[in-house]
Amino acid sequence: MAAQRGQRNGVGGDTPPAPTAAEVTTPIPRVAEVPAARERARAIPEAAVARLAVYLRVLSAMQEQGAGTVSSEELATAAGVNSAKLRKDLSYIGSYGTRGVGYEVAVLIEEIERILGLTRKHSVAVVGIGNLGHALANYGGFPGRGFPVSALFDVDPDLVGVPVGGLPVDHIDDISRVCAEREVSIGVIATPPPAAQTVCDRLVEAGVQCILNFAPVVLQVPDHVEVRKVDLAVELQVLSFHVARRADDAAATNGQQVNGMVVS
Amino acid sequence: MAAQRGQRNGVGGDTPPAPTAAEVTTPIPRVAEVPAARERARAIPEAAVARLAVYLRVLSAMQEQGAGTVSSEELATAAGVNSAKLRKDLSYIGSYGTRGVGYEVAVLIEEIERILGLTRKHSVAVVGIGNLGHALANYGGFPGRGFPVSALFDVDPDLVGVPVGGLPVDHIDDISRVCAEREVSIGVIATPPPAAQTVCDRLVEAGVQCILNFAPVVLQVPDHVEVRKVDLAVELQVLSFHVARRADDAAATNGQQVNGMVVS
DNA sequence: GGTTGTGAAACTCTTCACAGCG
DNA sequence: CGCTGTGAAGAGTTTCACAACC
């Protein structure tokens, strides 16, 4: 149990690409060509995948405002990246633009959704109905459709049966059965740190292959399970680092340091 | 207003390193040396900074269990990275290990805290006291000390004055005054998407230089402001991508595709 | 003229592998 | 002998810049 692998940290903006990518690729040497759609998808860099999700959101907003086409420049600006990167990212999923014109918003939306697997519904289970769990459950049908929250779990017997965001909480011991019944494909861990690994093991046992982990714990999972984590402490500490760097810079630039202490 | 820059996404594990790093570094061609502590700090890769925060957490746990020293191998395993990466990361902050022995837990904790700027308190303001804002406010003094939540804001007049997590909510119009008074250094945006940019602008106006953004919006900020974002939709969609890839793989491996459709 | 798509260069981050030191 | 610290190689990502095309 518990293969030792990197865990992509979602928030915080770093890209701990982790030893995945190429490795995960089929162990077969693969003679030469045969990109075959599936192969092409596998070749998309993790970093680009995350950005595609952002483009998708921006495109949806544009579509709502009636936009028919966008140039890479416009879309890039709206998404906060430069246009070269955007075009490169889009090139990973195919050539859907028209030179001299731009991209059709509708086409791009469709293609990105297809690549991200959003044409299929992904049932989400939230484990740990504390403050955060409550908040997540109440998103009720997570970000923009496609991710219905269809199961809630907690250890606390007092919570079992209580509806949160319209869905009654189940006991964690039923996780395997319930996840199977409701075809949960994504598990969200919002438990206290000590419970996280156990919950994770149970989710994996229940057949869940993708986990979003909010607990400040490094989860050990088998190779076939994908984990992403959201770590508030890390986020804040990275920001803290930048505050510190800034303070140092300021001290170095205008004034000078006084025995290592910045004069205010 | 609103410089166009990348936004490090925290959660989700990608590293959209953004065009920062080297760029942000002093525009001076820099003749040769002069690392001068401050310079050294600036040279730490973003990705490494995020991992240092993880190491710190693991080290603290080890210290609680009475560990005096750790080897890079042990620490790396506990942190979910390989030992070479760990040693490289630690080398960015200095040489605090003993060859043949390992690292002193206490020393490492101290040094990492220093580099991350955790010796100083960073007051946090949470804006948007909805589901998520509530959850965040109730963390009460965020992750492991050092990040006291000292201000809460919302537009809803009915919420103003109501204590959440022991702290009364202030009206968003007072953001500038309150942030100044309480020396807020980190702003957390937990508002609905349409309000995020405005709130961000106000925070910046109030002098806040670091922002953690939970709203699914690409914020435009001046160069001197650091933004990290936590984007649930992106996280889920990246996981969805992996589910899809997995499904394709399975179809390719055991069965075969039927006109591009996976046979279930 | 305008804009895409993409090789190739540049850069950043990770991994290797081993010298150096306790 | 064991483990750290690190130069160098490798992998992944971003940026450049321009040919191809509408």
Coordinates of C-alpha atoms (C1' of nucleotides) in Angstrom, one line a residue:
Chain A
M1 CA 0.0 0.0 0.0
A2 CA 1.0 3.5 -0.5
A3 CA 3.2 4.2 -3.4
Q4 CA 5.5 7.1 -2.9
R5 CA 4.6 9.8 -5.3
G6 CA 4.5 13.5 -5.7
Q7 CA 1.2 15.3 -5.0
R8 CA 0.3 18.1 -7.3
N9 CA -0.5 21.0 -5.1
G10 CA -3.3 22.9 -6.6
V11 CA -3.5 26.2 -4.9
G12 CA -0.6 28.4 -4.4
G13 CA 0.3 28.4 -7.9
D14 CA 3.4 26.3 -8.0
T15 CA 3.7 23.5 -10.4
P16 CA 5.1 20.6 -8.6
P17 CA 4.9 18.6 -11.9
A18 CA 5.8 15.5 -10.0
P19 CA 7.4 12.5 -11.5
T20 CA 4.3 11.5 -13.4
A21 CA 3.7 12.5 -17.0
A22 CA 6.1 10.6 -19.1
E23 CA 6.4 7.8 -16.5
V24 CA 2.7 7.2 -16.4
T25 CA 2.8 6.8 -20.1
T26 CA 2.4 3.2 -21.3
P27 CA 5.5 1.2 -20.5
I28 CA 5.5 0.0 -24.1
P29 CA 8.4 1.5 -26.1
R30 CA 5.9 2.5 -28.7
V31 CA 7.5 2.0 -32.1
A32 CA 6.9 5.4 -33.8
E33 CA 3.6 7.1 -34.6
V34 CA 0.0 6.3 -33.8
P35 CA -1.0 9.5 -32.0
A36 CA -4.6 8.3 -32.0
A37 CA -6.4 11.0 -30.1
R38 CA -5.8 9.2 -26.8
E39 CA -2.1 9.4 -27.2
R40 CA -2.4 13.1 -28.1
A41 CA -4.4 13.7 -24.9
R42 CA -1.8 12.0 -22.8
A43 CA 0.9 14.3 -24.2
I44 CA -0.7 17.5 -22.8
P45 CA 1.6 18.9 -20.1
E46 CA -0.1 19.1 -16.7
A47 CA 0.5 22.8 -16.6
A48 CA -1.3 23.3 -19.8
V49 CA -4.3 21.2 -18.6
A50 CA -4.8 23.5 -15.7
R51 CA -4.7 26.5 -17.9
L52 CA -7.2 24.9 -20.4
A53 CA -9.7 24.9 -17.5
V54 CA -9.1 28.6 -17.1
Y55 CA -9.5 29.3 -20.8
L56 CA -12.7 27.4 -20.7
R57 CA -14.1 29.6 -17.9
V58 CA -13.1 32.7 -19.8
L59 CA -14.6 31.4 -23.0
S60 CA -17.9 30.6 -21.3
A61 CA -18.1 34.1 -20.0
M62 CA -17.4 35.5 -23.4
Q63 CA -20.0 33.3 -25.0
E64 CA -22.6 34.6 -22.5
Q65 CA -21.7 38.1 -23.6
G66 CA -22.4 37.1 -27.2
A67 CA -18.9 36.8 -28.5
G68 CA -18.6 34.7 -31.6
T69 CA -14.8 34.6 -32.1
V70 CA -11.7 35.5 -30.1
S71 CA -8.1 36.1 -31.1
S72 CA -5.4 34.4 -29.1
E73 CA -4.4 37.9 -27.9
E74 CA -7.8 38.7 -26.4
L75 CA -8.3 35.3 -24.8
A76 CA -4.8 35.3 -23.4
T77 CA -5.2 38.7 -21.9
A78 CA -8.5 37.7 -20.3
A79 CA -6.9 34.5 -18.9
G80 CA -3.8 36.3 -17.6
V81 CA -1.2 34.6 -19.8
N82 CA 0.6 35.6 -22.9
S83 CA -0.7 34.8 -26.3
A84 CA 2.2 32.5 -27.3
K85 CA 1.6 30.3 -24.3
L86 CA -2.1 30.3 -25.0
R87 CA -1.6 29.3 -28.6
K88 CA 0.8 26.6 -27.6
D89 CA -1.7 25.3 -25.1
L90 CA -4.4 25.2 -27.6
S91 CA -2.2 23.5 -30.1
Y92 CA -2.0 20.5 -27.8
I93 CA -5.6 19.8 -28.4
G94 CA -5.7 20.4 -32.1
S95 CA -5.9 23.2 -34.7
Y96 CA -9.3 24.9 -34.3
G97 CA -8.3 28.4 -35.2
T98 CA -8.5 30.3 -38.4
R99 CA -5.4 32.3 -39.4
G100 CA -6.1 36.0 -39.7
V101 CA -9.3 35.6 -37.8
G102 CA -9.1 33.8 -34.5
Y103 CA -11.0 31.0 -32.8
E104 CA -14.7 30.3 -32.7
V105 CA -15.7 30.6 -29.1
A106 CA -18.2 27.7 -29.4
V107 CA -15.8 25.4 -31.0
L108 CA -13.1 26.0 -28.5
I109 CA -15.5 25.5 -25.6
E110 CA -16.6 22.2 -27.1
E111 CA -13.0 20.9 -27.7
I112 CA -11.7 21.9 -24.3
E113 CA -14.7 20.3 -22.6
R114 CA -14.0 17.1 -24.6
I115 CA -10.4 17.0 -23.7
L116 CA -11.1 17.7 -20.0
G117 CA -13.6 14.9 -20.0
L118 CA -16.4 17.3 -19.1
T119 CA -18.9 15.6 -21.4
R120 CA -19.3 13.0 -18.7
K121 CA -20.7 13.7 -15.3
H122 CA -18.3 13.2 -12.3
S123 CA -20.0 12.5 -9.1
V124 CA -18.2 14.0 -6.1
A125 CA -18.2 12.7 -2.5
V126 CA -17.2 15.0 0.3
V127 CA -15.7 13.4 3.4
G128 CA -15.6 15.4 6.6
I129 CA -18.5 17.6 7.1
G130 CA -16.9 20.3 9.3
N131 CA -16.6 23.9 8.5
L132 CA -15.0 23.3 5.2
G133 CA -17.0 20.3 4.3
H134 CA -20.2 22.3 4.9
A135 CA -19.0 25.0 2.6
L136 CA -18.1 22.5 -0.1
A137 CA -21.4 20.7 0.2
N138 CA -23.2 23.9 -0.1
Y139 CA -21.6 24.7 -3.4
G140 CA -24.2 22.2 -4.3
G141 CA -23.2 20.8 -7.7
F142 CA -19.7 22.2 -7.7
P143 CA -18.4 24.7 -10.2
G144 CA -20.6 25.1 -13.2
R145 CA -22.3 21.8 -13.5
G146 CA -20.7 18.5 -14.3
F147 CA -19.6 17.9 -10.8
P148 CA -22.7 17.0 -8.7
V149 CA -22.0 16.4 -5.1
S150 CA -23.7 13.1 -4.6
A151 CA -22.5 11.8 -1.3
L152 CA -21.4 13.3 2.1
F153 CA -19.6 11.4 4.8
D154 CA -18.6 11.9 8.4
V155 CA -17.7 9.8 11.4
D156 CA -19.9 11.8 13.8
P157 CA -23.1 9.7 14.3
D158 CA -25.0 12.9 15.2
L159 CA -24.4 14.2 11.7
V160 CA -25.6 11.1 9.9
G161 CA -28.9 11.7 8.3
V162 CA -28.7 15.4 8.7
P163 CA -29.1 17.1 5.3
V164 CA -26.4 19.4 4.3
G165 CA -26.9 21.4 1.1
G166 CA -29.9 19.2 0.5
L167 CA -28.1 15.9 0.8
P168 CA -28.2 13.7 3.9
V169 CA -24.8 12.8 5.5
D170 CA -23.8 9.1 5.5
H171 CA -21.6 7.4 7.9
I172 CA -18.1 6.9 6.9
D173 CA -18.3 3.2 7.3
D174 CA -20.8 3.0 4.4
I175 CA -18.3 4.8 2.2
S176 CA -17.6 1.8 0.0
R177 CA -21.2 0.8 -0.6
V178 CA -22.5 4.4 -1.1
C179 CA -19.6 5.4 -3.4
A180 CA -20.3 2.3 -5.6
E181 CA -24.0 2.9 -5.7
R182 CA -23.7 6.5 -6.7
E183 CA -20.7 6.0 -9.0
V184 CA -18.5 8.5 -7.2
S185 CA -15.5 9.3 -9.3
I186 CA -13.9 12.1 -7.3
G187 CA -13.4 12.1 -3.5
V188 CA -12.9 15.3 -1.6
I189 CA -11.1 15.0 1.7
A190 CA -12.0 17.7 4.2
T191 CA -11.3 15.9 7.4
P192 CA -8.9 16.8 10.2
P193 CA -5.4 15.8 9.4
P194 CA -5.2 12.6 11.5
A195 CA -8.2 11.1 9.7
A196 CA -7.1 12.0 6.2
Q197 CA -4.9 8.9 5.3
T198 CA -7.5 6.5 6.6
V199 CA -10.3 8.2 4.7
C200 CA -8.1 8.2 1.7
D201 CA -7.5 4.5 2.0
R202 CA -11.2 3.8 2.2
L203 CA -11.9 5.9 -0.8
V204 CA -9.3 4.1 -2.8
E205 CA -10.8 0.8 -1.5
A206 CA -14.2 2.0 -2.7
G207 CA -12.8 2.4 -6.2
V208 CA -12.4 6.2 -6.2
Q209 CA -9.4 7.1 -8.4
C210 CA -9.2 10.8 -8.1
I211 CA -8.9 12.7 -4.8
L212 CA -8.9 16.3 -3.9
N213 CA -7.2 16.7 -0.6
F214 CA -7.8 19.7 1.7
A215 CA -6.1 18.1 4.7
P216 CA -2.6 19.3 5.4
V217 CA -1.2 15.8 5.0
V218 CA 0.8 14.0 2.4
L219 CA -1.3 11.2 1.3
Q220 CA 0.1 7.8 0.3
V221 CA -1.8 6.3 -2.6
P222 CA -1.3 3.5 -5.1
D223 CA 0.0 4.6 -8.5
H224 CA -3.3 4.5 -10.3
V225 CA -4.9 7.1 -8.0
E226 CA -4.6 10.7 -8.8
V227 CA -4.3 13.2 -5.9
R228 CA -4.4 16.9 -6.0
K229 CA -4.1 18.9 -2.9
V230 CA -5.3 22.3 -1.6
D231 CA -3.1 23.4 1.2
L232 CA -4.0 26.7 2.9
A233 CA -1.0 26.6 5.2
V234 CA 1.3 26.3 2.3
E235 CA -0.4 29.1 0.4
L236 CA -0.2 31.4 3.3
Q237 CA 3.4 30.6 4.0
V238 CA 4.4 31.1 0.4
L239 CA 2.7 34.5 0.6
S240 CA 4.6 35.1 3.8
F241 CA 7.8 34.4 2.0
H242 CA 7.0 37.0 -0.5
V243 CA 6.2 39.5 2.2
A244 CA 9.5 38.8 3.8
R245 CA 11.3 39.1 0.5
R246 CA 9.6 42.4 -0.2
A247 CA 10.6 43.7 3.2
D248 CA 14.2 42.7 2.6
D249 CA 14.1 44.4 -0.8
A250 CA 12.8 47.6 0.6
A251 CA 15.4 47.6 3.3
A252 CA 18.1 47.1 0.7
T253 CA 16.8 49.7 -1.7
N254 CA 15.8 52.8 0.2
G255 CA 17.2 52.5 3.6
Q256 CA 19.6 50.0 5.0
Q257 CA 19.2 47.2 7.4
V258 CA 20.0 47.9 11.1
N259 CA 21.4 44.7 12.4
G260 CA 19.1 42.7 10.3
M261 CA 16.0 44.5 11.4
V262 CA 14.1 46.6 9.0
V263 CA 13.6 50.1 10.2
S264 CA 10.0 51.2 10.0
Chain B
M1 CA -4.2 49.9 -13.1
A2 CA -4.0 46.2 -13.4
A3 CA -0.7 44.9 -14.7
Q4 CA -1.1 41.7 -16.7
R5 CA 0.6 39.0 -14.9
G6 CA 0.5 35.3 -14.2
Q7 CA -1.2 34.1 -11.1
R8 CA 0.3 31.2 -9.3
N9 CA -2.4 28.7 -8.8
G10 CA -2.0 27.0 -5.5
V11 CA -4.2 24.0 -5.5
G12 CA -4.4 21.5 -8.2
G13 CA -0.7 20.9 -8.3
D14 CA 0.3 22.6 -11.4
T15 CA 3.0 25.0 -11.5
P16 CA 2.1 27.9 -13.6
P17 CA 5.3 29.5 -12.7
A18 CA 4.3 32.7 -14.5
P19 CA 6.6 35.2 -16.0
T20 CA 7.7 36.4 -12.7
A21 CA 10.9 35.0 -11.0
A22 CA 13.8 36.2 -13.0
E23 CA 11.9 39.1 -14.4
V24 CA 11.0 40.5 -11.0
T25 CA 14.6 40.4 -10.1
T26 CA 16.3 43.7 -10.3
P27 CA 16.5 44.9 -13.9
I28 CA 20.2 45.5 -13.4
P29 CA 22.2 43.1 -15.6
R30 CA 24.0 42.1 -12.4
V31 CA 27.7 42.0 -12.9
A32 CA 28.6 38.8 -11.2
E33 CA 28.2 37.9 -7.5
V34 CA 26.9 39.7 -4.4
P35 CA 24.4 37.1 -3.2
A36 CA 23.9 38.9 0.2
A37 CA 21.4 36.8 2.0
R38 CA 18.5 38.8 0.5
E39 CA 19.6 37.9 -2.9
R40 CA 19.9 34.3 -1.9
A41 CA 16.4 34.3 -0.7
R42 CA 15.2 35.7 -4.0
A43 CA 16.9 32.9 -5.8
I44 CA 14.8 30.2 -4.2
P45 CA 12.5 28.7 -6.9
E46 CA 8.8 29.1 -6.2
A47 CA 8.3 25.4 -6.4
A48 CA 10.9 24.9 -3.7
V49 CA 9.3 27.5 -1.4
A50 CA 6.0 25.7 -1.5
R51 CA 7.8 22.5 -0.6
L52 CA 9.7 24.1 2.2
A53 CA 6.4 24.8 3.8
V54 CA 5.6 21.1 3.6
Y55 CA 8.9 20.1 5.1
L56 CA 8.3 22.5 7.9
R57 CA 5.0 20.8 8.7
V58 CA 6.6 17.4 8.6
L59 CA 9.5 18.5 10.7
S60 CA 7.1 20.0 13.3
A61 CA 5.3 16.7 13.6
M62 CA 8.6 14.9 14.0
Q63 CA 9.8 17.2 16.6
E64 CA 6.6 16.6 18.6
Q65 CA 7.4 12.9 18.5
G66 CA 10.7 13.7 20.0
A67 CA 12.9 13.3 16.9
G68 CA 16.3 15.0 17.2
T69 CA 17.7 14.4 13.8
V70 CA 16.5 13.3 10.4
S71 CA 18.2 12.1 7.2
S72 CA 17.2 13.5 3.9
E73 CA 15.8 10.1 3.0
E74 CA 13.4 10.0 6.0
L75 CA 12.3 13.6 5.6
A76 CA 11.8 13.2 1.9
T77 CA 9.7 10.1 2.3
A78 CA 7.5 11.7 4.9
A79 CA 7.1 14.8 2.7
G80 CA 6.4 12.7 -0.4
V81 CA 9.3 13.8 -2.5
N82 CA 12.6 12.2 -3.4
S83 CA 15.7 12.8 -1.3
A84 CA 17.7 14.5 -4.1
K85 CA 15.0 17.1 -4.5
L86 CA 14.7 17.6 -0.8
R87 CA 18.5 18.1 -0.4
K88 CA 18.5 20.5 -3.3
D89 CA 15.6 22.5 -1.8
L90 CA 17.4 22.7 1.6
S91 CA 20.6 23.7 -0.1
Y92 CA 18.8 26.9 -1.3
I93 CA 18.5 28.1 2.3
G94 CA 22.0 27.1 3.4
S95 CA 24.0 24.1 4.7
Y96 CA 22.6 23.0 7.9
G97 CA 23.1 19.2 7.7
T98 CA 25.9 17.0 9.0
R99 CA 27.4 14.6 6.5
G100 CA 27.1 11.1 7.6
V101 CA 24.4 12.0 10.1
G102 CA 21.6 14.1 8.8
Y103 CA 19.8 17.3 9.9
E104 CA 18.9 18.5 13.3
V105 CA 15.2 18.9 13.3
A106 CA 15.2 22.0 15.5
V107 CA 17.7 23.8 13.3
L108 CA 15.9 23.0 10.2
I109 CA 12.6 24.2 11.6
E110 CA 14.2 27.5 12.7
E111 CA 15.9 28.1 9.3
I112 CA 12.8 27.3 7.3
E113 CA 10.7 29.5 9.5
R114 CA 13.2 32.3 9.0
I115 CA 13.2 32.0 5.3
L116 CA 9.5 31.8 5.0
G117 CA 9.2 34.9 7.2
L118 CA 7.3 33.1 9.8
T119 CA 9.1 34.8 12.7
R120 CA 6.8 37.7 12.0
K121 CA 3.0 37.7 12.4
H122 CA 0.9 38.1 9.3
S123 CA -2.6 39.4 9.9
V124 CA -5.2 38.0 7.6
A125 CA -8.4 39.7 6.4
V126 CA -11.1 37.5 4.9
V127 CA -13.5 39.3 2.5
G128 CA -16.8 37.7 1.7
I129 CA -18.4 35.9 4.6
G130 CA -20.5 33.3 2.7
N131 CA -20.1 29.6 3.1
L132 CA -16.4 29.6 2.4
G133 CA -15.7 32.8 4.2
H134 CA -17.4 31.3 7.3
A135 CA -15.3 28.2 7.1
L136 CA -12.1 30.3 6.7
A137 CA -13.0 32.6 9.5
N138 CA -13.6 29.7 11.8
Y139 CA -10.2 28.3 11.2
G140 CA -9.6 31.1 13.7
G141 CA -6.0 31.9 13.5
F142 CA -5.3 30.0 10.4
P143 CA -2.8 27.1 10.0
G144 CA -0.6 26.7 13.0
R145 CA -0.2 30.1 14.4
G146 CA 1.4 33.1 12.8
F147 CA -1.6 33.9 10.6
P148 CA -4.3 35.4 12.9
V149 CA -7.5 36.3 11.1
S150 CA -7.9 39.9 12.3
A151 CA -10.6 41.3 10.0
L152 CA -13.7 40.1 8.2
F153 CA -15.6 42.0 5.6
D154 CA -18.8 41.7 3.7
V155 CA -21.1 43.9 1.7
D156 CA -24.3 42.6 3.4
P157 CA -25.3 45.1 6.1
D158 CA -27.1 42.4 8.0
L159 CA -23.8 40.6 8.5
V160 CA -21.9 43.7 9.8
G161 CA -21.3 43.4 13.5
V162 CA -22.2 39.8 13.6
P163 CA -19.3 37.8 15.1
V164 CA -18.0 35.0 13.1
G165 CA -15.4 32.8 14.7
G166 CA -15.3 35.3 17.5
L167 CA -14.6 38.3 15.3
P168 CA -17.3 40.8 14.2
V169 CA -17.8 41.4 10.5
D170 CA -17.0 44.9 9.2
H171 CA -18.5 46.5 6.2
I172 CA -16.5 46.4 3.1
D173 CA -16.5 50.1 2.8
D174 CA -14.3 50.3 5.9
I175 CA -11.8 48.0 4.4
S176 CA -9.1 50.6 3.9
R177 CA -9.3 52.0 7.4
V178 CA -9.6 48.6 9.2
C179 CA -6.8 47.0 7.3
A180 CA -4.5 49.9 8.1
E181 CA -5.5 49.8 11.8
R182 CA -5.0 46.1 12.1
E183 CA -1.9 46.0 9.9
V184 CA -3.4 43.4 7.6
S185 CA -0.7 41.9 5.3
I186 CA -2.7 39.2 3.6
G187 CA -6.1 39.5 2.1
V188 CA -8.2 36.5 1.4
I189 CA -10.9 36.9 -1.3
A190 CA -13.9 34.5 -0.8
T191 CA -16.5 36.6 -2.6
P192 CA -18.7 35.6 -5.5
P193 CA -16.8 36.0 -8.8
P194 CA -18.3 39.3 -9.9
A195 CA -17.2 41.1 -6.7
A196 CA -13.6 39.7 -6.7
Q197 CA -11.9 42.3 -8.8
T198 CA -13.4 45.2 -7.0
V199 CA -12.6 43.7 -3.7
C200 CA -9.1 43.1 -4.9
D201 CA -8.7 46.7 -6.0
R202 CA -9.8 47.9 -2.6
L203 CA -7.4 45.6 -0.8
V204 CA -4.6 46.8 -2.9
E205 CA -5.7 50.4 -2.3
A206 CA -5.6 49.6 1.4
G207 CA -2.0 48.6 1.1
V208 CA -2.4 44.8 1.2
Q209 CA 0.4 43.3 -0.9
C210 CA -0.5 39.6 -0.8
I211 CA -3.7 38.1 -1.8
L212 CA -5.1 34.6 -1.7
N213 CA -7.9 34.4 -4.1
F214 CA -10.7 31.7 -3.9
A215 CA -12.9 33.4 -6.5
P216 CA -12.7 31.8 -10.0
V217 CA -11.5 35.0 -11.6
V218 CA -8.2 36.1 -13.0
L219 CA -7.3 39.1 -10.9
Q220 CA -5.5 42.1 -12.4
V221 CA -3.1 43.6 -9.9
P222 CA -0.1 46.0 -10.0
D223 CA 3.3 44.4 -10.1
H224 CA 4.1 44.8 -6.5
V225 CA 1.2 42.7 -5.4
E226 CA 1.5 38.9 -5.0
V227 CA -1.5 36.8 -5.8
R228 CA -2.0 33.1 -5.3
K229 CA -5.2 31.4 -6.2
V230 CA -7.2 28.4 -5.1
D231 CA -9.5 27.3 -7.8
L232 CA -11.8 24.5 -7.1
A233 CA -13.2 24.3 -10.6
V234 CA -9.7 24.0 -12.1
E235 CA -8.8 21.3 -9.6
L236 CA -11.9 19.2 -10.4
Q237 CA -11.4 19.7 -14.1
V238 CA -7.8 18.6 -13.9
L239 CA -9.0 15.5 -12.1
S240 CA -11.7 15.0 -14.7
F241 CA -9.0 15.1 -17.3
H242 CA -7.2 12.3 -15.6
V243 CA -10.3 10.3 -15.3
A244 CA -10.9 10.7 -19.0
R245 CA -7.3 9.8 -19.8
R246 CA -7.6 6.7 -17.6
A247 CA -10.8 5.6 -19.3
D248 CA -9.1 6.0 -22.7
D249 CA -6.2 4.0 -21.6
A250 CA -8.3 1.2 -20.3
A251 CA -10.2 1.1 -23.5
A252 CA -7.0 1.1 -25.5
T253 CA -5.4 -1.6 -23.4
N254 CA -8.0 -4.3 -22.8
G255 CA -10.7 -3.7 -25.2
Q256 CA -10.7 -1.5 -28.3
Q257 CA -12.4 1.6 -29.3
V258 CA -15.7 1.4 -31.2
N259 CA -15.7 4.4 -33.5
G260 CA -14.1 6.6 -30.9
M261 CA -16.5 5.5 -28.2
V262 CA -15.5 3.5 -25.3
V263 CA -17.5 0.4 -24.8
S264 CA -18.8 0.0 -21.3
Chain C
dG1 C1' -3.1 43.0 -43.3
dG2 C1' -4.0 40.0 -39.5
dT3 C1' -3.6 35.8 -36.8
dT4 C1' -2.6 31.0 -36.1
dG5 C1' 0.5 27.1 -35.4
dT6 C1' 5.0 25.5 -34.3
dG7 C1' 10.0 24.6 -34.6
dA8 C1' 13.7 26.1 -32.0
dA9 C1' 15.9 28.7 -28.3
dA10 C1' 15.8 29.9 -23.6
dC11 C1' 14.8 29.1 -19.2
dT12 C1' 13.3 26.6 -15.1
dC13 C1' 13.0 22.7 -12.4
dT14 C1' 14.2 17.8 -11.4
dT15 C1' 17.1 13.9 -11.2
dC16 C1' 21.5 11.8 -11.3
dA17 C1' 25.6 10.6 -9.4
dC18 C1' 29.5 11.4 -6.9
dA19 C1' 33.0 14.2 -4.4
dG20 C1' 33.6 15.6 0.1
dC21 C1' 33.2 15.4 4.8
dG22 C1' 32.0 13.7 9.4
Chain D
dC1 C1' 31.0 3.8 5.9
dG2 C1' 27.0 7.0 5.6
dC3 C1' 24.9 11.1 4.3
dT4 C1' 25.1 15.8 2.7
dG5 C1' 25.8 19.2 -0.8
dT6 C1' 26.1 20.1 -5.6
dG7 C1' 27.8 20.3 -10.5
dA8 C1' 26.0 18.5 -14.5
dA9 C1' 22.7 16.1 -17.3
dG10 C1' 18.0 15.7 -18.3
dA11 C1' 13.1 16.8 -18.5
dG12 C1' 9.6 20.0 -18.7
dT13 C1' 7.8 24.6 -19.7
dT14 C1' 7.8 29.1 -21.6
dT15 C1' 9.0 32.4 -24.9
dC16 C1' 10.6 33.8 -29.4
dA17 C1' 9.9 34.5 -34.0
dC18 C1' 8.3 33.4 -38.3
dA19 C1' 6.4 30.6 -42.0
dA20 C1' 1.8 29.4 -43.4
dC21 C1' -2.5 30.8 -44.3
dC22 C1' -7.0 33.3 -44.5

